[in-house]
PDB file of C-alpha atoms in Angstrom:
ATOM      1  CA  MET A 282     -38.477   6.395  -3.622  1.00  0.00           C
ATOM      2  CA  PRO A 283     -36.812   2.940  -3.428  1.00  0.00           C
ATOM      3  CA  GLY A 284     -40.008   0.873  -2.959  1.00  0.00           C
ATOM      4  CA  LYS A 285     -43.569   0.976  -4.188  1.00  0.00           C
ATOM      5  CA  VAL A 286     -46.480   2.105  -2.027  1.00  0.00           C
ATOM      6  CA  VAL A 287     -49.046  -0.626  -1.273  1.00  0.00           C
ATOM      7  CA  SER A 288     -51.941  -1.315   1.075  1.00  0.00           C
ATOM      8  CA  GLN A 289     -51.409  -2.584   4.619  1.00  0.00           C
ATOM      9  CA  GLU A 290     -52.665  -6.041   3.545  1.00  0.00           C
ATOM     10  CA  GLN A 291     -50.207  -6.209   0.621  1.00  0.00           C
ATOM     11  CA  TRP A 292     -47.364  -5.050   2.851  1.00  0.00           C
ATOM     12  CA  LEU A 293     -48.189  -7.750   5.437  1.00  0.00           C
ATOM     13  CA  THR A 294     -48.163 -10.467   2.765  1.00  0.00           C
ATOM     14  CA  ALA A 295     -44.758  -9.304   1.496  1.00  0.00           C
ATOM     15  CA  ARG A 296     -43.419  -9.060   5.035  1.00  0.00           C
ATOM     16  CA  LYS A 297     -44.416 -12.648   5.850  1.00  0.00           C
ATOM     17  CA  GLU A 298     -42.719 -13.875   2.667  1.00  0.00           C
ATOM     18  CA  LEU A 299     -39.565 -12.013   3.606  1.00  0.00           C
ATOM     19  CA  LEU A 300     -39.766 -13.421   7.148  1.00  0.00           C
ATOM     20  CA  GLU A 301     -39.376 -16.949   5.767  1.00  0.00           C
ATOM     21  CA  LYS A 302     -36.156 -15.879   4.025  1.00  0.00           C
ATOM     22  CA  GLU A 303     -34.953 -14.245   7.263  1.00  0.00           C
ATOM     23  CA  LYS A 304     -35.598 -17.480   9.164  1.00  0.00           C
ATOM     24  CA  ALA A 305     -33.683 -19.481   6.547  1.00  0.00           C
ATOM     25  CA  ALA A 306     -30.733 -17.082   6.810  1.00  0.00           C
ATOM     26  CA  THR A 307     -30.819 -17.340  10.611  1.00  0.00           C
ATOM     27  CA  ARG A 308     -30.787 -21.156  10.429  1.00  0.00           C
ATOM     28  CA  ALA A 309     -27.861 -21.099   7.975  1.00  0.00           C
ATOM     29  CA  ALA A 310     -25.910 -18.745  10.257  1.00  0.00           C
ATOM     30  CA  ALA A 311     -26.626 -20.966  13.265  1.00  0.00           C
ATOM     31  CA  GLU A 312     -25.397 -24.021  11.356  1.00  0.00           C
ATOM     32  CA  PHE A 313     -22.165 -22.227  10.426  1.00  0.00           C
ATOM     33  CA  LYS A 314     -21.548 -21.166  14.029  1.00  0.00           C
ATOM     34  CA  SER A 315     -22.338 -24.657  15.316  1.00  0.00           C
ATOM     35  CA  GLN A 316     -19.714 -26.208  13.046  1.00  0.00           C
ATOM     36  CA  LEU A 317     -17.158 -23.582  14.038  1.00  0.00           C
ATOM     37  CA  GLN A 318     -17.717 -24.170  17.753  1.00  0.00           C
ATOM     38  CA  LYS A 319     -18.137 -27.941  17.853  1.00  0.00           C
ATOM     39  CA  ASP A 320     -15.784 -29.701  15.492  1.00  0.00           C
ATOM     40  CA  PHE A 321     -13.891 -27.235  13.313  1.00  0.00           C
ATOM     41  CA  PRO A 322     -10.151 -28.095  13.366  1.00  0.00           C
ATOM     42  CA  MET A 323      -7.402 -25.890  14.741  1.00  0.00           C
ATOM     43  CA  VAL A 324      -3.656 -25.613  14.131  1.00  0.00           C
ATOM     44  CA  LYS A 325      -1.009 -25.514  16.850  1.00  0.00           C
ATOM     45  CA  LEU A 326       1.337 -22.575  16.372  1.00  0.00           C
ATOM     46  CA  SER A 327       4.982 -23.565  16.167  1.00  0.00           C
ATOM     47  CA  LYS A 328       6.285 -19.985  16.045  1.00  0.00           C
ATOM     48  CA  GLU A 329       6.314 -17.516  18.915  1.00  0.00           C
ATOM     49  CA  TYR A 330       5.430 -13.967  17.923  1.00  0.00           C
ATOM     50  CA  THR A 331       6.577 -10.951  19.894  1.00  0.00           C
ATOM     51  CA  LEU A 332       4.610  -7.728  19.575  1.00  0.00           C
ATOM     52  CA  GLU A 333       4.980  -4.332  21.188  1.00  0.00           C
ATOM     53  CA  GLY A 334       2.414  -2.624  23.392  1.00  0.00           C
ATOM     54  CA  PRO A 335       2.395   0.887  24.824  1.00  0.00           C
ATOM     55  CA  ASN A 336       4.431  -0.151  27.859  1.00  0.00           C
ATOM     56  CA  SER A 337       6.395  -3.246  26.905  1.00  0.00           C
ATOM     57  CA  LYS A 338       6.815  -6.099  24.481  1.00  0.00           C
ATOM     58  CA  ALA A 339       4.490  -9.095  24.746  1.00  0.00           C
ATOM     59  CA  THR A 340       4.292 -12.501  23.132  1.00  0.00           C
ATOM     60  CA  LEU A 341       1.128 -13.598  21.377  1.00  0.00           C
ATOM     61  CA  SER A 342       0.565 -15.982  24.273  1.00  0.00           C
ATOM     62  CA  GLU A 343       0.694 -13.086  26.726  1.00  0.00           C
ATOM     63  CA  LEU A 344      -1.926 -11.164  24.749  1.00  0.00           C
ATOM     64  CA  PHE A 345      -4.543 -13.646  26.015  1.00  0.00           C
ATOM     65  CA  ALA A 346      -4.246 -11.852  29.396  1.00  0.00           C
ATOM     66  CA  GLY A 347      -5.079 -15.014  31.324  1.00  0.00           C
ATOM     67  CA  ARG A 348      -8.086 -15.956  29.180  1.00  0.00           C
ATOM     68  CA  LYS A 349      -8.566 -18.963  26.921  1.00  0.00           C
ATOM     69  CA  GLN A 350      -9.545 -17.146  23.729  1.00  0.00           C
ATOM     70  CA  LEU A 351      -7.925 -14.298  21.799  1.00  0.00           C
ATOM     71  CA  VAL A 352      -9.543 -12.368  18.951  1.00  0.00           C
ATOM     72  CA  VAL A 353      -7.204 -10.222  16.853  1.00  0.00           C
ATOM     73  CA  TYR A 354      -8.447  -7.573  14.459  1.00  0.00           C
ATOM     74  CA  HIS A 355      -5.757  -6.901  11.854  1.00  0.00           C
ATOM     75  CA  PHE A 356      -6.035  -3.124  11.498  1.00  0.00           C
ATOM     76  CA  MET A 357      -4.556  -1.522   8.372  1.00  0.00           C
ATOM     77  CA  LEU A 358      -1.963   0.918   9.687  1.00  0.00           C
ATOM     78  CA  ALA A 359       1.374   0.536   7.933  1.00  0.00           C
ATOM     79  CA  PRO A 360       4.744   1.822   9.196  1.00  0.00           C
ATOM     80  CA  ASP A 361       4.636   4.811   6.835  1.00  0.00           C
ATOM     81  CA  ASP A 362       0.993   5.733   7.521  1.00  0.00           C
ATOM     82  CA  GLU A 363       0.076   8.711   9.667  1.00  0.00           C
ATOM     83  CA  SER A 364      -3.571   7.675  10.094  1.00  0.00           C
ATOM     84  CA  GLY A 365      -5.519   4.454   9.859  1.00  0.00           C
ATOM     85  CA  CYS A 366      -7.515   3.078   6.973  1.00  0.00           C
ATOM     86  CA  GLU A 367     -11.036   4.583   6.838  1.00  0.00           C
ATOM     87  CA  GLY A 368     -12.637   1.155   6.493  1.00  0.00           C
ATOM     88  CA  CYS A 369     -10.743  -0.310   9.452  1.00  0.00           C
ATOM     89  CA  SER A 370     -11.515   2.803  11.474  1.00  0.00           C
ATOM     90  CA  PHE A 371     -15.212   2.434  10.639  1.00  0.00           C
ATOM     91  CA  LEU A 372     -15.018  -1.157  11.864  1.00  0.00           C
ATOM     92  CA  ALA A 373     -13.200  -0.143  15.057  1.00  0.00           C
ATOM     93  CA  ASP A 374     -15.977   2.380  15.741  1.00  0.00           C
ATOM     94  CA  ASN A 375     -18.378  -0.572  15.589  1.00  0.00           C
ATOM     95  CA  LEU A 376     -16.497  -2.803  18.037  1.00  0.00           C
ATOM     96  CA  PRO A 377     -17.880  -3.141  21.594  1.00  0.00           C
ATOM     97  CA  SER A 378     -17.407   0.044  23.593  1.00  0.00           C
ATOM     98  CA  SER A 379     -17.101  -2.125  26.732  1.00  0.00           C
ATOM     99  CA  LEU A 380     -14.925  -5.243  26.541  1.00  0.00           C
ATOM    100  CA  GLU A 381     -16.106  -6.609  29.881  1.00  0.00           C
ATOM    101  CA  HIS A 382     -18.806  -8.693  28.180  1.00  0.00           C
ATOM    102  CA  LEU A 383     -16.209 -10.470  26.031  1.00  0.00           C
ATOM    103  CA  ASN A 384     -13.829 -10.784  28.964  1.00  0.00           C
ATOM    104  CA  SER A 385     -16.557 -12.449  31.039  1.00  0.00           C
ATOM    105  CA  ARG A 386     -16.673 -15.165  28.370  1.00  0.00           C
ATOM    106  CA  ASP A 387     -12.949 -15.919  28.682  1.00  0.00           C
ATOM    107  CA  THR A 388     -12.194 -13.881  25.545  1.00  0.00           C
ATOM    108  CA  THR A 389      -9.713 -11.071  24.917  1.00  0.00           C
ATOM    109  CA  LEU A 390      -9.989  -8.683  21.968  1.00  0.00           C
ATOM    110  CA  VAL A 391      -6.976  -6.762  20.647  1.00  0.00           C
ATOM    111  CA  LEU A 392      -6.020  -4.810  17.551  1.00  0.00           C
ATOM    112  CA  VAL A 393      -2.714  -5.416  15.775  1.00  0.00           C
ATOM    113  CA  SER A 394      -1.038  -3.247  13.130  1.00  0.00           C
ATOM    114  CA  ARG A 395       2.393  -3.177  11.553  1.00  0.00           C
ATOM    115  CA  ALA A 396       2.968   0.507  12.343  1.00  0.00           C
ATOM    116  CA  PRO A 397       5.360   1.296  15.215  1.00  0.00           C
ATOM    117  CA  ILE A 398       3.626   1.583  18.574  1.00  0.00           C
ATOM    118  CA  ALA A 399       4.180   5.368  18.756  1.00  0.00           C
ATOM    119  CA  LYS A 400       2.084   5.886  15.614  1.00  0.00           C
ATOM    120  CA  ILE A 401      -0.563   3.494  16.881  1.00  0.00           C
ATOM    121  CA  GLU A 402      -0.847   5.323  20.196  1.00  0.00           C
ATOM    122  CA  LYS A 403      -1.087   8.704  18.464  1.00  0.00           C
ATOM    123  CA  PHE A 404      -3.903   7.587  16.171  1.00  0.00           C
ATOM    124  CA  LYS A 405      -5.667   5.687  18.956  1.00  0.00           C
ATOM    125  CA  LYS A 406      -5.703   8.837  21.081  1.00  0.00           C
ATOM    126  CA  ARG A 407      -7.050  10.880  18.178  1.00  0.00           C
ATOM    127  CA  MET A 408      -9.921   8.422  17.669  1.00  0.00           C
ATOM    128  CA  GLY A 409     -10.694   8.112  21.387  1.00  0.00           C
ATOM    129  CA  TRP A 410     -10.549   4.310  21.411  1.00  0.00           C
ATOM    130  CA  ASN A 411      -9.632   2.233  24.447  1.00  0.00           C
ATOM    131  CA  TYR A 412      -8.991  -1.125  22.765  1.00  0.00           C
ATOM    132  CA  PRO A 413      -5.687  -2.877  23.512  1.00  0.00           C
ATOM    133  CA  TRP A 414      -3.580  -2.287  20.384  1.00  0.00           C
ATOM    134  CA  TYR A 415      -0.201  -3.803  19.569  1.00  0.00           C
ATOM    135  CA  SER A 416       2.476  -3.341  16.930  1.00  0.00           C
ATOM    136  CA  SER A 417       3.714  -6.338  14.964  1.00  0.00           C
ATOM    137  CA  PHE A 418       6.507  -4.267  13.406  1.00  0.00           C
ATOM    138  CA  GLY A 419       9.605  -6.396  12.808  1.00  0.00           C
ATOM    139  CA  SER A 420       7.788  -9.737  13.232  1.00  0.00           C
ATOM    140  CA  ASP A 421       6.322 -12.248  10.778  1.00  0.00           C
ATOM    141  CA  PHE A 422       2.864 -12.024  12.313  1.00  0.00           C
ATOM    142  CA  ASN A 423       1.130  -9.977   9.592  1.00  0.00           C
ATOM    143  CA  TYR A 424       2.764 -11.949   6.792  1.00  0.00           C
ATOM    144  CA  ASP A 425       1.966 -15.343   8.307  1.00  0.00           C
ATOM    145  CA  PHE A 426      -1.710 -14.436   8.685  1.00  0.00           C
ATOM    146  CA  HIS A 427      -1.866 -12.883   5.212  1.00  0.00           C
ATOM    147  CA  VAL A 428      -2.744  -9.306   6.110  1.00  0.00           C
ATOM    148  CA  THR A 429       0.473  -7.749   4.815  1.00  0.00           C
ATOM    149  CA  LEU A 430       1.202  -8.704   1.226  1.00  0.00           C
ATOM    150  CA  ASP A 431       4.768  -8.562  -0.039  1.00  0.00           C
ATOM    151  CA  GLU A 432       6.071 -11.243  -2.388  1.00  0.00           C
ATOM    152  CA  SER A 433       9.649 -10.394  -1.403  1.00  0.00           C
ATOM    153  CA  VAL A 434       8.897 -11.409   2.204  1.00  0.00           C
ATOM    154  CA  ALA A 435       6.335 -14.227   1.943  1.00  0.00           C
ATOM    155  CA  PRO A 436       4.095 -15.878  -0.683  1.00  0.00           C
ATOM    156  CA  VAL A 437       1.155 -13.567  -1.320  1.00  0.00           C
ATOM    157  CA  GLU A 438      -2.314 -14.853  -0.429  1.00  0.00           C
ATOM    158  CA  TYR A 439      -5.450 -13.022   0.663  1.00  0.00           C
ATOM    159  CA  ASN A 440      -8.833 -14.466   1.580  1.00  0.00           C
ATOM    160  CA  TYR A 441      -7.509 -17.962   0.894  1.00  0.00           C
ATOM    161  CA  LYS A 442      -6.447 -17.375  -2.677  1.00  0.00           C
ATOM    162  CA  LYS A 443      -3.652 -15.788  -4.651  1.00  0.00           C
ATOM    163  CA  PRO A 444      -4.658 -12.333  -5.972  1.00  0.00           C
ATOM    164  CA  SER A 445      -5.435 -12.251  -9.696  1.00  0.00           C
ATOM    165  CA  THR A 446      -3.313  -9.107 -10.070  1.00  0.00           C
ATOM    166  CA  PRO A 447      -0.065  -8.135  -8.287  1.00  0.00           C
ATOM    167  CA  ALA A 448      -0.830  -6.980  -4.745  1.00  0.00           C
ATOM    168  CA  LYS A 449       1.251  -5.367  -2.038  1.00  0.00           C
ATOM    169  CA  GLY A 450       0.497  -3.691   1.270  1.00  0.00           C
ATOM    170  CA  GLU A 451      -1.885  -4.013   4.196  1.00  0.00           C
ATOM    171  CA  ARG A 452      -5.231  -5.822   4.198  1.00  0.00           C
ATOM    172  CA  PRO A 453      -7.959  -6.143   6.853  1.00  0.00           C
ATOM    173  CA  GLY A 454      -8.771  -9.364   8.641  1.00  0.00           C
ATOM    174  CA  MET A 455      -9.648 -11.044  11.909  1.00  0.00           C
ATOM    175  CA  SER A 456      -7.984 -14.072  13.477  1.00  0.00           C
ATOM    176  CA  VAL A 457      -9.029 -16.183  16.449  1.00  0.00           C
ATOM    177  CA  PHE A 458      -6.714 -18.140  18.739  1.00  0.00           C
ATOM    178  CA  PHE A 459      -7.265 -20.629  21.546  1.00  0.00           C
ATOM    179  CA  LYS A 460      -4.920 -21.380  24.422  1.00  0.00           C
ATOM    180  CA  GLU A 461      -4.588 -24.644  26.294  1.00  0.00           C
ATOM    181  CA  SER A 462      -1.903 -24.689  29.011  1.00  0.00           C
ATOM    182  CA  ASN A 463       1.052 -23.013  27.283  1.00  0.00           C
ATOM    183  CA  GLU A 464       0.075 -24.010  23.752  1.00  0.00           C
ATOM    184  CA  VAL A 465      -1.564 -21.578  21.317  1.00  0.00           C
ATOM    185  CA  PHE A 466      -3.800 -22.702  18.452  1.00  0.00           C
ATOM    186  CA  HIS A 467      -5.076 -20.819  15.419  1.00  0.00           C
ATOM    187  CA  THR A 468      -8.776 -21.612  15.019  1.00  0.00           C
ATOM    188  CA  TYR A 469     -10.228 -19.154  12.488  1.00  0.00           C
ATOM    189  CA  SER A 470      -9.456 -16.215  10.226  1.00  0.00           C
ATOM    190  CA  THR A 471     -11.712 -14.178   7.980  1.00  0.00           C
ATOM    191  CA  TYR A 472     -11.089 -11.336   5.558  1.00  0.00           C
ATOM    192  CA  ALA A 473     -12.762  -8.806   3.255  1.00  0.00           C
ATOM    193  CA  ARG A 474     -16.581  -9.177   3.281  1.00  0.00           C
ATOM    194  CA  GLY A 475     -16.232 -11.882   5.909  1.00  0.00           C
ATOM    195  CA  LEU A 476     -15.754  -9.028   8.381  1.00  0.00           C
ATOM    196  CA  ASP A 477     -19.230  -7.573   7.784  1.00  0.00           C
ATOM    197  CA  PHE A 478     -20.650  -9.379  10.823  1.00  0.00           C
ATOM    198  CA  LEU A 479     -18.507  -7.104  13.031  1.00  0.00           C
ATOM    199  CA  LEU A 480     -20.423  -4.056  11.789  1.00  0.00           C
ATOM    200  CA  PRO A 481     -23.745  -3.380  13.551  1.00  0.00           C
ATOM    201  CA  THR A 482     -23.996  -0.137  11.555  1.00  0.00           C
ATOM    202  CA  TYR A 483     -24.344  -2.308   8.454  1.00  0.00           C
ATOM    203  CA  GLY A 484     -26.929  -4.451  10.234  1.00  0.00           C
ATOM    204  CA  ILE A 485     -29.059  -1.398  10.968  1.00  0.00           C
ATOM    205  CA  LEU A 486     -28.698   0.127   7.493  1.00  0.00           C
ATOM    206  CA  ASP A 487     -29.417  -3.205   5.787  1.00  0.00           C
ATOM    207  CA  LEU A 488     -32.945  -3.060   7.226  1.00  0.00           C
ATOM    208  CA  THR A 489     -33.655   0.368   5.721  1.00  0.00           C
ATOM    209  CA  PRO A 490     -34.930   1.187   2.201  1.00  0.00           C
ATOM    210  CA  LEU A 491     -31.754   3.079   1.271  1.00  0.00           C
ATOM    211  CA  GLY A 492     -29.378   0.407   2.609  1.00  0.00           C
ATOM    212  CA  ARG A 493     -25.655   1.108   3.050  1.00  0.00           C
ATOM    213  CA  GLN A 494     -25.460   3.873   0.419  1.00  0.00           C
ATOM    214  CA  GLU A 495     -21.820   3.107  -0.296  1.00  0.00           C
ATOM    215  CA  THR A 496     -20.258   4.522  -3.429  1.00  0.00           C
ATOM    216  CA  LYS A 497     -16.751   5.624  -4.345  1.00  0.00           C
ATOM    217  CA  MET A 498     -17.934   9.186  -3.740  1.00  0.00           C
ATOM    218  CA  ASN A 499     -19.744   8.385  -0.500  1.00  0.00           C
ATOM    219  CA  PHE A 500     -17.581   6.012   1.514  1.00  0.00           C
ATOM    220  CA  TRP A 501     -16.975   6.104   5.252  1.00  0.00           C
ATOM    221  CA  LYS A 502     -14.785   8.798   6.779  1.00  0.00           C
ATOM    222  CA  LEU A 503     -12.835   8.897  10.001  1.00  0.00           C
ATOM    223  CA  HIS A 504     -15.428   9.905  12.585  1.00  0.00           C
ATOM    224  CA  ASP A 505     -13.679  13.215  13.311  1.00  0.00           C
ATOM    225  CA  GLN A 506     -13.786  14.197   9.632  1.00  0.00           C
ATOM    226  CA  TYR A 507     -17.557  14.356   9.174  1.00  0.00           C
ATOM    227  CA  THR A 508     -18.897  17.857   8.641  1.00  0.00           C
ATOM    228  CA  GLU A 509     -22.303  19.299   9.478  1.00  0.00           C
ATOM    229  CA  GLU A 510     -23.097  18.998   5.785  1.00  0.00           C
ATOM    230  CA  ASP A 511     -22.349  15.236   5.892  1.00  0.00           C
ATOM    231  CA  ILE A 512     -24.709  14.483   8.771  1.00  0.00           C
ATOM    232  CA  LYS A 513     -27.555  17.000   8.442  1.00  0.00           C
ATOM    233  CA  GLY A 514     -29.768  14.752   6.303  1.00  0.00           C
ATOM    234  CA  SER A 515     -31.387  15.385   2.908  1.00  0.00           C
ATOM    235  CA  THR A 516     -35.046  15.962   3.852  1.00  0.00           C
ATOM    236  CA  LYS A 517     -36.141  19.550   3.372  1.00  0.00           C
TER     237      LYS A 517
END
């Protein structure tokens, strides 16, 4: 049992103490978001990126689909991969099932991977996702936003620092862009644990006594790989 058993009065005292910490965390998060939305700087893009969708090629500017904001999730699916990264797939399962809410706030969400579009479409169909998903194969997009690491192509950096050990390959991340007239601006990117806020499954589990229960032997699977044994529960 992860916690000790106490009286109702003791539990209420502990809960009120924890509530103060929750309020402090909420205020800190609100301050972060306020800075990001009010006066955080942005960079005008000088390079035009061309990506490939299921039907045709499209520039990064065209991915906005007539809206002012574009959110890109950099999904780890390399040209030689047959299926997506389990972690990125777990995150994609957590993204909004209906994008109309984002669209109504002048925001477009897309996924981008370096795999050719045929592989993307095959894996997307397998997973049953309906998110717009584009291939950046043959462009600098992944390298410029530091989600494909290859020293022979571009200086290696991930999560705003040079890796302490040699690194190569795909990495997860999210980038945000803003469009004014015909100009596109990069406003924000986050990587690694900075992506946790996209995962409501984490938010639910974080409120439970057992938490996320992540170990090397018990990490997330593709949702079509779970067996009855995996999901039946441990209570007898």
